[in-house]
Amino acid sequence: ENHSKRQKDDFSLAFCAHNYMRAFLFHSFDGVVESEGLIARLEPQSSVRVERTPLRPLFLIGVFYEGLLFFHLARLQQHQDQQQHLLSRGNRALEFIKFYSNLNPSTFENKYLLLEASRAEVLGSDQTELYYQKAIKSAHDNKFQHEEALASEMVGRYLFNNGDLDR
């Protein structure tokens, strides 16, 4: 019975991680904002934490995409209160990934930097492009070509949206 519950919890968390990846990559946002979120179920102090579920790499990647998604949605949001709510969800994911970036920079530094770039973009920081470039370099240096491509696409969109068409 305990093994069966753990399998259901693992499946539920994996489904949630895939849902955030799909939502961000394909801009299909239906139902993702209303859910409690992957990070809420993984944080140790969470009251909804899944019991005794090992932290699997897929779950960490899911938190990364959860952060990207909520920063993206915050950027699109016109209402200040809703934007702050979305920003806070993105910030929780950023802090979660930052912890793992400190433990394992070769795997998580580029993800942390890309989340920082996304947050900086929402906040209108003049450091946004720098964070994107650092994320691209980190992904390249650590051989994460798919995340290098993702960061390159995101900085391209950022530059285009800000009228910088010469690069």
mmCIF file with all atom_site columns, N, CA, C and O in Angstrom, residues 36-77:
data_model
loop_
_atom_site.group_PDB
_atom_site.id
_atom_site.type_symbol
_atom_site.label_atom_id
_atom_site.label_alt_id
_atom_site.label_comp_id
_atom_site.label_asym_id
_atom_site.label_entity_id
_atom_site.label_seq_id
_atom_site.pdbx_PDB_ins_code
_atom_site.Cartn_x
_atom_site.Cartn_y
_atom_site.Cartn_z
_atom_site.occupancy
_atom_site.B_iso_or_equiv
_atom_site.pdbx_formal_charge
_atom_site.auth_seq_id
_atom_site.auth_comp_id
_atom_site.auth_asym_id
_atom_site.auth_atom_id
_atom_site.pdbx_PDB_model_num
ATOM 1   N N  . GLU A 1 36 ? -1.756 24.209 -7.411  1.00 0.00 ? 36 GLU A N  1
ATOM 2   C CA . GLU A 1 36 ? -0.922 24.595 -6.267  1.00 0.00 ? 36 GLU A CA 1
ATOM 3   C C  . GLU A 1 36 ? 0.545  24.711 -6.638  1.00 0.00 ? 36 GLU A C  1
ATOM 4   O O  . GLU A 1 36 ? 1.305  25.391 -5.980  1.00 0.00 ? 36 GLU A O  1
ATOM 5   N N  . GLY A 1 37 ? 0.945  24.011 -7.674  1.00 0.00 ? 37 GLY A N  1
ATOM 6   C CA . GLY A 1 37 ? 2.326  24.104 -8.141  1.00 0.00 ? 37 GLY A CA 1
ATOM 7   C C  . GLY A 1 37 ? 3.195  22.967 -7.653  1.00 0.00 ? 37 GLY A C  1
ATOM 8   O O  . GLY A 1 37 ? 2.951  22.360 -6.616  1.00 0.00 ? 37 GLY A O  1
ATOM 9   N N  . LEU A 1 38 ? 4.195  22.695 -8.435  1.00 0.00 ? 38 LEU A N  1
ATOM 10  C CA . LEU A 1 38 ? 5.155  21.643 -8.116  1.00 0.00 ? 38 LEU A CA 1
ATOM 11  C C  . LEU A 1 38 ? 5.999  22.036 -6.914  1.00 0.00 ? 38 LEU A C  1
ATOM 12  O O  . LEU A 1 38 ? 6.203  21.256 -6.001  1.00 0.00 ? 38 LEU A O  1
ATOM 13  N N  . ILE A 1 39 ? 6.477  23.262 -6.922  1.00 0.00 ? 39 ILE A N  1
ATOM 14  C CA . ILE A 1 39 ? 7.365  23.701 -5.844  1.00 0.00 ? 39 ILE A CA 1
ATOM 15  C C  . ILE A 1 39 ? 6.662  23.651 -4.488  1.00 0.00 ? 39 ILE A C  1
ATOM 16  O O  . ILE A 1 39 ? 7.271  23.291 -3.486  1.00 0.00 ? 39 ILE A O  1
ATOM 17  N N  . ALA A 1 40 ? 5.379  23.956 -4.470  1.00 0.00 ? 40 ALA A N  1
ATOM 18  C CA . ALA A 1 40 ? 4.637  23.915 -3.208  1.00 0.00 ? 40 ALA A CA 1
ATOM 19  C C  . ALA A 1 40 ? 4.603  22.509 -2.632  1.00 0.00 ? 40 ALA A C  1
ATOM 20  O O  . ALA A 1 40 ? 4.538  22.325 -1.422  1.00 0.00 ? 40 ALA A O  1
ATOM 21  N N  . ARG A 1 41 ? 4.693  21.521 -3.503  1.00 0.00 ? 41 ARG A N  1
ATOM 22  C CA . ARG A 1 41 ? 4.648  20.137 -3.052  1.00 0.00 ? 41 ARG A CA 1
ATOM 23  C C  . ARG A 1 41 ? 6.033  19.580 -2.731  1.00 0.00 ? 41 ARG A C  1
ATOM 24  O O  . ARG A 1 41 ? 6.144  18.504 -2.166  1.00 0.00 ? 41 ARG A O  1
ATOM 25  N N  . LEU A 1 42 ? 7.084  20.288 -3.124  1.00 0.00 ? 42 LEU A N  1
ATOM 26  C CA . LEU A 1 42 ? 8.446  19.803 -2.892  1.00 0.00 ? 42 LEU A CA 1
ATOM 27  C C  . LEU A 1 42 ? 9.174  20.501 -1.755  1.00 0.00 ? 42 LEU A C  1
ATOM 28  O O  . LEU A 1 42 ? 10.132 19.962 -1.217  1.00 0.00 ? 42 LEU A O  1
ATOM 29  N N  . GLU A 1 43 ? 8.750  21.721 -1.410  1.00 0.00 ? 43 GLU A N  1
ATOM 30  C CA . GLU A 1 43 ? 9.430  22.448 -0.341  1.00 0.00 ? 43 GLU A CA 1
ATOM 31  C C  . GLU A 1 43 ? 9.248  21.720 0.981   1.00 0.00 ? 43 GLU A C  1
ATOM 32  O O  . GLU A 1 43 ? 8.135  21.295 1.309   1.00 0.00 ? 43 GLU A O  1
ATOM 33  N N  . PRO A 1 44 ? 10.338 21.580 1.751   1.00 0.00 ? 44 PRO A N  1
ATOM 34  C CA . PRO A 1 44 ? 10.263 20.830 3.018   1.00 0.00 ? 44 PRO A CA 1
ATOM 35  C C  . PRO A 1 44 ? 9.236  21.375 3.998   1.00 0.00 ? 44 PRO A C  1
ATOM 36  O O  . PRO A 1 44 ? 8.597  20.617 4.694   1.00 0.00 ? 44 PRO A O  1
ATOM 37  N N  . GLN A 1 45 ? 9.041  22.676 4.039   1.00 0.00 ? 45 GLN A N  1
ATOM 38  C CA . GLN A 1 45 ? 8.132  23.258 5.023   1.00 0.00 ? 45 GLN A CA 1
ATOM 39  C C  . GLN A 1 45 ? 6.681  23.272 4.544   1.00 0.00 ? 45 GLN A C  1
ATOM 40  O O  . GLN A 1 45 ? 5.799  23.710 5.252   1.00 0.00 ? 45 GLN A O  1
ATOM 41  N N  . SER A 1 46 ? 6.434  22.769 3.336   1.00 0.00 ? 46 SER A N  1
ATOM 42  C CA . SER A 1 46 ? 5.100  22.799 2.760   1.00 0.00 ? 46 SER A CA 1
ATOM 43  C C  . SER A 1 46 ? 4.146  21.871 3.499   1.00 0.00 ? 46 SER A C  1
ATOM 44  O O  . SER A 1 46 ? 4.488  20.754 3.846   1.00 0.00 ? 46 SER A O  1
ATOM 45  N N  . SER A 1 47 ? 2.930  22.340 3.703   1.00 0.00 ? 47 SER A N  1
ATOM 46  C CA . SER A 1 47 ? 1.912  21.503 4.347   1.00 0.00 ? 47 SER A CA 1
ATOM 47  C C  . SER A 1 47 ? 1.334  20.488 3.365   1.00 0.00 ? 47 SER A C  1
ATOM 48  O O  . SER A 1 47 ? 0.697  19.527 3.782   1.00 0.00 ? 47 SER A O  1
ATOM 49  N N  . VAL A 1 48 ? 1.561  20.679 2.073   1.00 0.00 ? 48 VAL A N  1
ATOM 50  C CA . VAL A 1 48 ? 1.037  19.739 1.075   1.00 0.00 ? 48 VAL A CA 1
ATOM 51  C C  . VAL A 1 48 ? 2.141  18.848 0.508   1.00 0.00 ? 48 VAL A C  1
ATOM 52  O O  . VAL A 1 48 ? 1.955  18.174 -0.477  1.00 0.00 ? 48 VAL A O  1
ATOM 53  N N  . ARG A 1 49 ? 3.302  18.860 1.143   1.00 0.00 ? 49 ARG A N  1
ATOM 54  C CA . ARG A 1 49 ? 4.439  18.069 0.639   1.00 0.00 ? 49 ARG A CA 1
ATOM 55  C C  . ARG A 1 49 ? 4.059  16.598 0.534   1.00 0.00 ? 49 ARG A C  1
ATOM 56  O O  . ARG A 1 49 ? 3.425  16.044 1.406   1.00 0.00 ? 49 ARG A O  1
ATOM 57  N N  . VAL A 1 50 ? 4.477  16.028 -0.556  1.00 0.00 ? 50 VAL A N  1
ATOM 58  C CA . VAL A 1 50 ? 4.242  14.606 -0.783  1.00 0.00 ? 50 VAL A CA 1
ATOM 59  C C  . VAL A 1 50 ? 5.167  13.829 0.148   1.00 0.00 ? 50 VAL A C  1
ATOM 60  O O  . VAL A 1 50 ? 6.367  14.070 0.193   1.00 0.00 ? 50 VAL A O  1
ATOM 61  N N  . GLU A 1 51 ? 4.595  12.890 0.889   1.00 0.00 ? 51 GLU A N  1
ATOM 62  C CA . GLU A 1 51 ? 5.354  12.133 1.881   1.00 0.00 ? 51 GLU A CA 1
ATOM 63  C C  . GLU A 1 51 ? 6.399  11.220 1.253   1.00 0.00 ? 51 GLU A C  1
ATOM 64  O O  . GLU A 1 51 ? 6.101  10.479 0.330   1.00 0.00 ? 51 GLU A O  1
ATOM 65  N N  . ARG A 1 52 ? 7.630  11.277 1.741   1.00 0.00 ? 52 ARG A N  1
ATOM 66  C CA . ARG A 1 52 ? 8.722  10.358 1.413   1.00 0.00 ? 52 ARG A CA 1
ATOM 67  C C  . ARG A 1 52 ? 8.973  10.168 -0.078  1.00 0.00 ? 52 ARG A C  1
ATOM 68  O O  . ARG A 1 52 ? 9.391  9.110  -0.506  1.00 0.00 ? 52 ARG A O  1
ATOM 69  N N  . THR A 1 53 ? 8.671  11.161 -0.867  1.00 0.00 ? 53 THR A N  1
ATOM 70  C CA . THR A 1 53 ? 8.966  11.054 -2.291  1.00 0.00 ? 53 THR A CA 1
ATOM 71  C C  . THR A 1 53 ? 10.368 11.576 -2.523  1.00 0.00 ? 53 THR A C  1
ATOM 72  O O  . THR A 1 53 ? 10.664 12.719 -2.175  1.00 0.00 ? 53 THR A O  1
ATOM 73  N N  . PRO A 1 54 ? 11.253 10.757 -3.088  1.00 0.00 ? 54 PRO A N  1
ATOM 74  C CA . PRO A 1 54 ? 12.609 11.236 -3.363  1.00 0.00 ? 54 PRO A CA 1
ATOM 75  C C  . PRO A 1 54 ? 12.575 12.377 -4.373  1.00 0.00 ? 54 PRO A C  1
ATOM 76  O O  . PRO A 1 54 ? 11.708 12.418 -5.241  1.00 0.00 ? 54 PRO A O  1
ATOM 77  N N  . LEU A 1 55 ? 13.506 13.285 -4.228  1.00 0.00 ? 55 LEU A N  1
ATOM 78  C CA . LEU A 1 55 ? 13.593 14.410 -5.152  1.00 0.00 ? 55 LEU A CA 1
ATOM 79  C C  . LEU A 1 55 ? 14.282 13.921 -6.420  1.00 0.00 ? 55 LEU A C  1
ATOM 80  O O  . LEU A 1 55 ? 15.477 13.666 -6.435  1.00 0.00 ? 55 LEU A O  1
ATOM 81  N N  . ARG A 1 56 ? 13.530 13.767 -7.460  1.00 0.00 ? 56 ARG A N  1
ATOM 82  C CA . ARG A 1 56 ? 14.048 13.244 -8.725  1.00 0.00 ? 56 ARG A CA 1
ATOM 83  C C  . ARG A 1 56 ? 14.454 14.399 -9.646  1.00 0.00 ? 56 ARG A C  1
ATOM 84  O O  . ARG A 1 56 ? 13.882 15.481 -9.558  1.00 0.00 ? 56 ARG A O  1
ATOM 85  N N  . PRO A 1 57 ? 15.427 14.167 -10.543 1.00 0.00 ? 57 PRO A N  1
ATOM 86  C CA . PRO A 1 57 ? 15.852 15.241 -11.466 1.00 0.00 ? 57 PRO A CA 1
ATOM 87  C C  . PRO A 1 57 ? 14.704 15.855 -12.250 1.00 0.00 ? 57 PRO A C  1
ATOM 88  O O  . PRO A 1 57 ? 14.675 17.071 -12.451 1.00 0.00 ? 57 PRO A O  1
ATOM 89  N N  . LEU A 1 58 ? 13.753 15.040 -12.668 1.00 0.00 ? 58 LEU A N  1
ATOM 90  C CA . LEU A 1 58 ? 12.610 15.564 -13.413 1.00 0.00 ? 58 LEU A CA 1
ATOM 91  C C  . LEU A 1 58 ? 11.860 16.616 -12.601 1.00 0.00 ? 58 LEU A C  1
ATOM 92  O O  . LEU A 1 58 ? 11.391 17.619 -13.148 1.00 0.00 ? 58 LEU A O  1
ATOM 93  N N  . PHE A 1 59 ? 11.756 16.422 -11.294 1.00 0.00 ? 59 PHE A N  1
ATOM 94  C CA . PHE A 1 59 ? 11.041 17.371 -10.452 1.00 0.00 ? 59 PHE A CA 1
ATOM 95  C C  . PHE A 1 59 ? 11.785 18.701 -10.390 1.00 0.00 ? 59 PHE A C  1
ATOM 96  O O  . PHE A 1 59 ? 11.184 19.772 -10.405 1.00 0.00 ? 59 PHE A O  1
ATOM 97  N N  . LEU A 1 60 ? 13.121 18.636 -10.325 1.00 0.00 ? 60 LEU A N  1
ATOM 98  C CA . LEU A 1 60 ? 13.914 19.871 -10.312 1.00 0.00 ? 60 LEU A CA 1
ATOM 99  C C  . LEU A 1 60 ? 13.761 20.630 -11.632 1.00 0.00 ? 60 LEU A C  1
ATOM 100 O O  . LEU A 1 60 ? 13.627 21.861 -11.632 1.00 0.00 ? 60 LEU A O  1
ATOM 101 N N  . ILE A 1 61 ? 13.768 19.907 -12.737 1.00 0.00 ? 61 ILE A N  1
ATOM 102 C CA . ILE A 1 61 ? 13.572 20.546 -14.033 1.00 0.00 ? 61 ILE A CA 1
ATOM 103 C C  . ILE A 1 61 ? 12.159 21.120 -14.115 1.00 0.00 ? 61 ILE A C  1
ATOM 104 O O  . ILE A 1 61 ? 11.942 22.192 -14.678 1.00 0.00 ? 61 ILE A O  1
ATOM 105 N N  . GLY A 1 62 ? 11.209 20.421 -13.528 1.00 0.00 ? 62 GLY A N  1
ATOM 106 C CA . GLY A 1 62 ? 9.845  20.938 -13.477 1.00 0.00 ? 62 GLY A CA 1
ATOM 107 C C  . GLY A 1 62 ? 9.757  22.248 -12.725 1.00 0.00 ? 62 GLY A C  1
ATOM 108 O O  . GLY A 1 62 ? 9.057  23.175 -13.148 1.00 0.00 ? 62 GLY A O  1
ATOM 109 N N  . VAL A 1 63 ? 10.477 22.364 -11.612 1.00 0.00 ? 63 VAL A N  1
ATOM 110 C CA . VAL A 1 63 ? 10.504 23.624 -10.857 1.00 0.00 ? 63 VAL A CA 1
ATOM 111 C C  . VAL A 1 63 ? 11.135 24.731 -11.704 1.00 0.00 ? 63 VAL A C  1
ATOM 112 O O  . VAL A 1 63 ? 10.667 25.869 -11.706 1.00 0.00 ? 63 VAL A O  1
ATOM 113 N N  . PHE A 1 64 ? 12.193 24.409 -12.441 1.00 0.00 ? 64 PHE A N  1
ATOM 114 C CA . PHE A 1 64 ? 12.821 25.372 -13.347 1.00 0.00 ? 64 PHE A CA 1
ATOM 115 C C  . PHE A 1 64 ? 11.790 25.908 -14.348 1.00 0.00 ? 64 PHE A C  1
ATOM 116 O O  . PHE A 1 64 ? 11.650 27.123 -14.522 1.00 0.00 ? 64 PHE A O  1
ATOM 117 N N  . TYR A 1 65 ? 11.052 25.020 -14.982 1.00 0.00 ? 65 TYR A N  1
ATOM 118 C CA . TYR A 1 65 ? 10.038 25.457 -15.951 1.00 0.00 ? 65 TYR A CA 1
ATOM 119 C C  . TYR A 1 65 ? 8.869  26.157 -15.272 1.00 0.00 ? 65 TYR A C  1
ATOM 120 O O  . TYR A 1 65 ? 8.268  27.065 -15.845 1.00 0.00 ? 65 TYR A O  1
ATOM 121 N N  . GLU A 1 66 ? 8.557  25.783 -14.056 1.00 0.00 ? 66 GLU A N  1
ATOM 122 C CA . GLU A 1 66 ? 7.525  26.488 -13.297 1.00 0.00 ? 66 GLU A CA 1
ATOM 123 C C  . GLU A 1 66 ? 7.941  27.948 -13.117 1.00 0.00 ? 66 GLU A C  1
ATOM 124 O O  . GLU A 1 66 ? 7.149  28.862 -13.325 1.00 0.00 ? 66 GLU A O  1
ATOM 125 N N  . GLY A 1 67 ? 9.200  28.174 -12.752 1.00 0.00 ? 67 GLY A N  1
ATOM 126 C CA . GLY A 1 67 ? 9.697  29.536 -12.599 1.00 0.00 ? 67 GLY A CA 1
ATOM 127 C C  . GLY A 1 67 ? 9.669  30.307 -13.910 1.00 0.00 ? 67 GLY A C  1
ATOM 128 O O  . GLY A 1 67 ? 9.214  31.460 -13.957 1.00 0.00 ? 67 GLY A O  1
ATOM 129 N N  . LEU A 1 68 ? 10.155 29.698 -14.984 1.00 0.00 ? 68 LEU A N  1
ATOM 130 C CA . LEU A 1 68 ? 10.122 30.368 -16.293 1.00 0.00 ? 68 LEU A CA 1
ATOM 131 C C  . LEU A 1 68 ? 8.693  30.729 -16.680 1.00 0.00 ? 68 LEU A C  1
ATOM 132 O O  . LEU A 1 68 ? 8.428  31.836 -17.177 1.00 0.00 ? 68 LEU A O  1
ATOM 133 N N  . LEU A 1 69 ? 7.783  29.797 -16.451 1.00 0.00 ? 69 LEU A N  1
ATOM 134 C CA . LEU A 1 69 ? 6.385  30.029 -16.802 1.00 0.00 ? 69 LEU A CA 1
ATOM 135 C C  . LEU A 1 69 ? 5.795  31.198 -16.024 1.00 0.00 ? 69 LEU A C  1
ATOM 136 O O  . LEU A 1 69 ? 5.168  32.087 -16.605 1.00 0.00 ? 69 LEU A O  1
ATOM 137 N N  . PHE A 1 70 ? 6.013  31.220 -14.716 1.00 0.00 ? 70 PHE A N  1
ATOM 138 C CA . PHE A 1 70 ? 5.383  32.270 -13.923 1.00 0.00 ? 70 PHE A CA 1
ATOM 139 C C  . PHE A 1 70 ? 6.037  33.637 -14.150 1.00 0.00 ? 70 PHE A C  1
ATOM 140 O O  . PHE A 1 70 ? 5.345  34.655 -14.105 1.00 0.00 ? 70 PHE A O  1
ATOM 141 N N  . PHE A 1 71 ? 7.315  33.686 -14.431 1.00 0.00 ? 71 PHE A N  1
ATOM 142 C CA . PHE A 1 71 ? 7.919  34.964 -14.818 1.00 0.00 ? 71 PHE A CA 1
ATOM 143 C C  . PHE A 1 71 ? 7.370  35.420 -16.171 1.00 0.00 ? 71 PHE A C  1
ATOM 144 O O  . PHE A 1 71 ? 7.092  36.605 -16.371 1.00 0.00 ? 71 PHE A O  1
ATOM 145 N N  . HIS A 1 72 ? 7.183  34.495 -17.091 1.00 0.00 ? 72 HIS A N  1
ATOM 146 C CA . HIS A 1 72 ? 6.612  34.831 -18.396 1.00 0.00 ? 72 HIS A CA 1
ATOM 147 C C  . HIS A 1 72 ? 5.192  35.381 -18.228 1.00 0.00 ? 72 HIS A C  1
ATOM 148 O O  . HIS A 1 72 ? 4.841  36.402 -18.816 1.00 0.00 ? 72 HIS A O  1
ATOM 149 N N  . LEU A 1 73 ? 4.387  34.691 -17.437 1.00 0.00 ? 73 LEU A N  1
ATOM 150 C CA . LEU A 1 73 ? 3.011  35.155 -17.207 1.00 0.00 ? 73 LEU A CA 1
ATOM 151 C C  . LEU A 1 73 ? 2.987  36.502 -16.493 1.00 0.00 ? 73 LEU A C  1
ATOM 152 O O  . LEU A 1 73 ? 2.134  37.350 -16.786 1.00 0.00 ? 73 LEU A O  1
ATOM 153 N N  . ALA A 1 74 ? 3.917  36.719 -15.572 1.00 0.00 ? 74 ALA A N  1
ATOM 154 C CA . ALA A 1 74 ? 3.993  38.019 -14.882 1.00 0.00 ? 74 ALA A CA 1
ATOM 155 C C  . ALA A 1 74 ? 4.320  39.134 -15.878 1.00 0.00 ? 74 ALA A C  1
ATOM 156 O O  . ALA A 1 74 ? 3.792  40.245 -15.779 1.00 0.00 ? 74 ALA A O  1
ATOM 157 N N  . ARG A 1 75 ? 5.172  38.843 -16.835 1.00 0.00 ? 75 ARG A N  1
ATOM 158 C CA . ARG A 1 75 ? 5.548  39.822 -17.855 1.00 0.00 ? 75 ARG A CA 1
ATOM 159 C C  . ARG A 1 75 ? 4.333  40.219 -18.698 1.00 0.00 ? 75 ARG A C  1
ATOM 160 O O  . ARG A 1 75 ? 4.210  41.352 -19.122 1.00 0.00 ? 75 ARG A O  1
ATOM 161 N N  . LEU A 1 76 ? 3.418  39.287 -18.920 1.00 0.00 ? 76 LEU A N  1
ATOM 162 C CA . LEU A 1 76 ? 2.234  39.539 -19.745 1.00 0.00 ? 76 LEU A CA 1
ATOM 163 C C  . LEU A 1 76 ? 1.101  40.204 -18.972 1.00 0.00 ? 76 LEU A C  1
ATOM 164 O O  . LEU A 1 76 ? 0.186  40.759 -19.577 1.00 0.00 ? 76 LEU A O  1
ATOM 165 N N  . GLN A 1 77 ? 1.159  40.105 -17.648 1.00 0.00 ? 77 GLN A N  1
ATOM 166 C CA . GLN A 1 77 ? 0.052  40.542 -16.799 1.00 0.00 ? 77 GLN A CA 1
ATOM 167 C C  . GLN A 1 77 ? -0.005 42.067 -16.675 1.00 0.00 ? 77 GLN A C  1
ATOM 168 O O  . GLN A 1 77 ? 0.994  42.713 -16.411 1.00 0.00 ? 77 GLN A O  1
#
